[in-house]
PDB file of C-alpha atoms in Angstrom:
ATOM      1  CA  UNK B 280     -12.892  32.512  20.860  1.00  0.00           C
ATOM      2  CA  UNK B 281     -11.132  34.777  23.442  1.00  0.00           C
ATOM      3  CA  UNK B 282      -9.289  38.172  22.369  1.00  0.00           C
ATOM      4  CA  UNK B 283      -6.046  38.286  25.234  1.00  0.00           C
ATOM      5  CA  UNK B 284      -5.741  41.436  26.368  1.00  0.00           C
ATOM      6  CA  UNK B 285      -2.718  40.889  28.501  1.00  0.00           C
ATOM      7  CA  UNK B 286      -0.006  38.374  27.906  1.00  0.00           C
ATOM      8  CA  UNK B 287       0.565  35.764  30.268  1.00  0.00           C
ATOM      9  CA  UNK B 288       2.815  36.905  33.455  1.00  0.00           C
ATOM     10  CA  UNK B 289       3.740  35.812  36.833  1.00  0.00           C
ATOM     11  CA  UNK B 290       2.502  37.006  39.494  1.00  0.00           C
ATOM     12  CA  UNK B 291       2.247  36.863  42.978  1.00  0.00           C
ATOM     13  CA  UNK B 292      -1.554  36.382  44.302  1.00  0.00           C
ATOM     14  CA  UNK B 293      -2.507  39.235  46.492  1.00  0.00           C
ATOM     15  CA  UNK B 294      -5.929  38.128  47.406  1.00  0.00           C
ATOM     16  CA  UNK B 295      -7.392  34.101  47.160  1.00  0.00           C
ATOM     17  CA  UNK B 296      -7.881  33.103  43.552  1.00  0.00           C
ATOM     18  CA  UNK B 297      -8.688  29.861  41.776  1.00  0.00           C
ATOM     19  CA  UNK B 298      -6.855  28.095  39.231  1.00  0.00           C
ATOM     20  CA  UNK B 299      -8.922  28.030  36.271  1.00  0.00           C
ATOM     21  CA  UNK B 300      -8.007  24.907  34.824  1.00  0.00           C
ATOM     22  CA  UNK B 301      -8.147  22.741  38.227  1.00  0.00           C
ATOM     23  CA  UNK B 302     -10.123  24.646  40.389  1.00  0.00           C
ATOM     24  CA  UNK B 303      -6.975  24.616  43.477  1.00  0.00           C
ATOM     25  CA  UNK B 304      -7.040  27.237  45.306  1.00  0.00           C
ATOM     26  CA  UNK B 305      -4.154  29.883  44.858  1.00  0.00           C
ATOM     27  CA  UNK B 306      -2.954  31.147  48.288  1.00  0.00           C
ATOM     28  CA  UNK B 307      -2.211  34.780  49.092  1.00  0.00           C
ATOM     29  CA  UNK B 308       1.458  35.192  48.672  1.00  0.00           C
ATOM     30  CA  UNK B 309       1.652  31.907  45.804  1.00  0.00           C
ATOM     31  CA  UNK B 310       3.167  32.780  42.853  1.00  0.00           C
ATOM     32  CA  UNK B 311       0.831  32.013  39.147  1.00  0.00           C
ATOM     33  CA  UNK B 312       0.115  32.981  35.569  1.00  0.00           C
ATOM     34  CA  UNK B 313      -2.378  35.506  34.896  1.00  0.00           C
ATOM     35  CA  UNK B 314      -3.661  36.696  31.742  1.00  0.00           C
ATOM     36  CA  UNK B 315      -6.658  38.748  31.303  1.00  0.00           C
ATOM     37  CA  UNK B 316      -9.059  38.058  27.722  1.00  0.00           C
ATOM     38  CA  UNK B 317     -12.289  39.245  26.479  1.00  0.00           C
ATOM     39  CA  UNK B 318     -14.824  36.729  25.021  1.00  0.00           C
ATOM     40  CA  UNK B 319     -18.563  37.933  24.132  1.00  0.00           C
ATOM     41  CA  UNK B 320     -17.734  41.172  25.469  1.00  0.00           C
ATOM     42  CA  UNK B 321     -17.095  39.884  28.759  1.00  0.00           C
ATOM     43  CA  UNK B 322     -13.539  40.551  30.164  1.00  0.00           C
ATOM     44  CA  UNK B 323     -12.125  38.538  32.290  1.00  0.00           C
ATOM     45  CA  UNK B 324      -8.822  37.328  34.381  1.00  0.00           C
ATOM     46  CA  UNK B 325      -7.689  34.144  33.544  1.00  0.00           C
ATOM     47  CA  UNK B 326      -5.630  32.211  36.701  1.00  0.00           C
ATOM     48  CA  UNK B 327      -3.124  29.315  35.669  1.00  0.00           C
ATOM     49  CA  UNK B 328      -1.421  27.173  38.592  1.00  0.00           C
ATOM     50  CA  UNK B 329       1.719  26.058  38.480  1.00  0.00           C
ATOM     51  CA  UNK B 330       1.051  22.352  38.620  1.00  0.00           C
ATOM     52  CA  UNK B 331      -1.201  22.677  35.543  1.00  0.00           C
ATOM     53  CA  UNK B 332       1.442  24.797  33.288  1.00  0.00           C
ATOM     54  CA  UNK B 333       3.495  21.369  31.814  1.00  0.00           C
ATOM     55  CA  UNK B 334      -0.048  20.162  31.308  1.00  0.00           C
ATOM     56  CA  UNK B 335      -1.819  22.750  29.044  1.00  0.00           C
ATOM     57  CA  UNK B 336       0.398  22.597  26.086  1.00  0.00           C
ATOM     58  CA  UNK B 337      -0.448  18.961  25.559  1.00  0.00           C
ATOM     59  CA  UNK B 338      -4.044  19.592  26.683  1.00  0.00           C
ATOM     60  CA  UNK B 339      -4.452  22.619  23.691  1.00  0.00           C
ATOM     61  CA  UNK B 340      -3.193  19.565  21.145  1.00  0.00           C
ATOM     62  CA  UNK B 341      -5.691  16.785  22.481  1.00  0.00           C
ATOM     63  CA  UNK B 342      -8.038  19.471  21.934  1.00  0.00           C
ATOM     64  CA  UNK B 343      -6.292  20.574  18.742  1.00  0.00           C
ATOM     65  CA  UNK B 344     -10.106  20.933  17.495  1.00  0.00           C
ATOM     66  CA  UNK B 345     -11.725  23.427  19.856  1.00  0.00           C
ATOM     67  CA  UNK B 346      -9.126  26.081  19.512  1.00  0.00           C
ATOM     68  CA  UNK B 347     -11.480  27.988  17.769  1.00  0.00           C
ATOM     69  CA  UNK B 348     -14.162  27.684  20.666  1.00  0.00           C
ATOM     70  CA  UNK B 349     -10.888  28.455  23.149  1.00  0.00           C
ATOM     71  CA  UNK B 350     -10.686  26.027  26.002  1.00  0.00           C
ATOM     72  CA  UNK B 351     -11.961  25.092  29.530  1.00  0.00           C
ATOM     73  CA  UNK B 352     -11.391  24.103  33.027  1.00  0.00           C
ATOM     74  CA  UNK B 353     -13.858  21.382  31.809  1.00  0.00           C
ATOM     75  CA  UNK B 354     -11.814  20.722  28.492  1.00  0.00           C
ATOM     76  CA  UNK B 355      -8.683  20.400  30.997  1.00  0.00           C
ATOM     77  CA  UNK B 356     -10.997  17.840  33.440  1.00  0.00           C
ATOM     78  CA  UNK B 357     -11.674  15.548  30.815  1.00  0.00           C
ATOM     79  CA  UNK B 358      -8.103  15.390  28.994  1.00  0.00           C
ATOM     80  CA  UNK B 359      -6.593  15.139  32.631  1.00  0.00           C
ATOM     81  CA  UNK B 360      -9.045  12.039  33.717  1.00  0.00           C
ATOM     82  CA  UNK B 361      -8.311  10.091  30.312  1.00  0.00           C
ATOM     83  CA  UNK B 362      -4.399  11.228  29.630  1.00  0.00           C
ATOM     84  CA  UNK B 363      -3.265  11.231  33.082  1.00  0.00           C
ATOM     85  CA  UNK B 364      -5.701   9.911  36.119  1.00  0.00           C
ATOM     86  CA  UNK B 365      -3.243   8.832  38.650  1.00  0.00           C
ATOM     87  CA  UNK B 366      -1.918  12.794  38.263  1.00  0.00           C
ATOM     88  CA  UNK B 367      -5.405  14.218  38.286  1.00  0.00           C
ATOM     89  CA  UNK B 368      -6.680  11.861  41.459  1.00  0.00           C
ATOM     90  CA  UNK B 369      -3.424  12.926  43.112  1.00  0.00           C
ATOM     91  CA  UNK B 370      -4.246  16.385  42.649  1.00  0.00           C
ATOM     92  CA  UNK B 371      -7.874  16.324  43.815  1.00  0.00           C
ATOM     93  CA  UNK B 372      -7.106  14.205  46.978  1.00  0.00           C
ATOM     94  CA  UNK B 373      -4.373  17.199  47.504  1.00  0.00           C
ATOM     95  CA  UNK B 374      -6.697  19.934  47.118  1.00  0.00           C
ATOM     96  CA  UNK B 375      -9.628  17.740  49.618  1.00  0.00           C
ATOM     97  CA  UNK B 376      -7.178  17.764  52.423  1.00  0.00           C
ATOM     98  CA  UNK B 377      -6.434  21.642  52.223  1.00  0.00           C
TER      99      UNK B 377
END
């Protein structure tokens, strides 16, 4: 499990970045939740898009049973393809044509 360093903000992405969660790509200037967290001794930022915020909430209760663990872009995949996969095909034909 992760130790969060920093709460979650907004912010406004200086450089490229990735949304952890979806993988889209966060343009320079795009605003986004950051929070940074250490895990195994490894710290680390932690990038959250905007189209995946009303998502995660529901996502941490599907997964109600890895909180422990802490959760993944992968954990956020899989809930996304079986909860919602007209959303989640939307979003990936979206991000193919950037």
């Amino acid at each position: 499990m992760s130790t969060e360093l920093t709460q979650s903000h907004r912010v406004k992405a200086r450089k490229e970045h990735r949304c952890d969660w979806c993988g889209k790509k966060i343009a320079v200037g795009e605003t986004y939740t950051s929070s940074a967290h250490v895990m195994d001794g490894r710290a680390y930022t932690w990038h959250e898009c905007d189209r995946c915020a009303p998502y995660v909430g529901p996502m941490m209760a599907y997964w109600d049973h890895r909180a422990d663990e802490g959760y993944t872009g992968e954990d956020m995949s899989e809930y996304m393809h079986e909860e919602h996969p007209d959303v989640w095909d939307a979003w990936k034909e979206a991000d193919h044509e950037r």
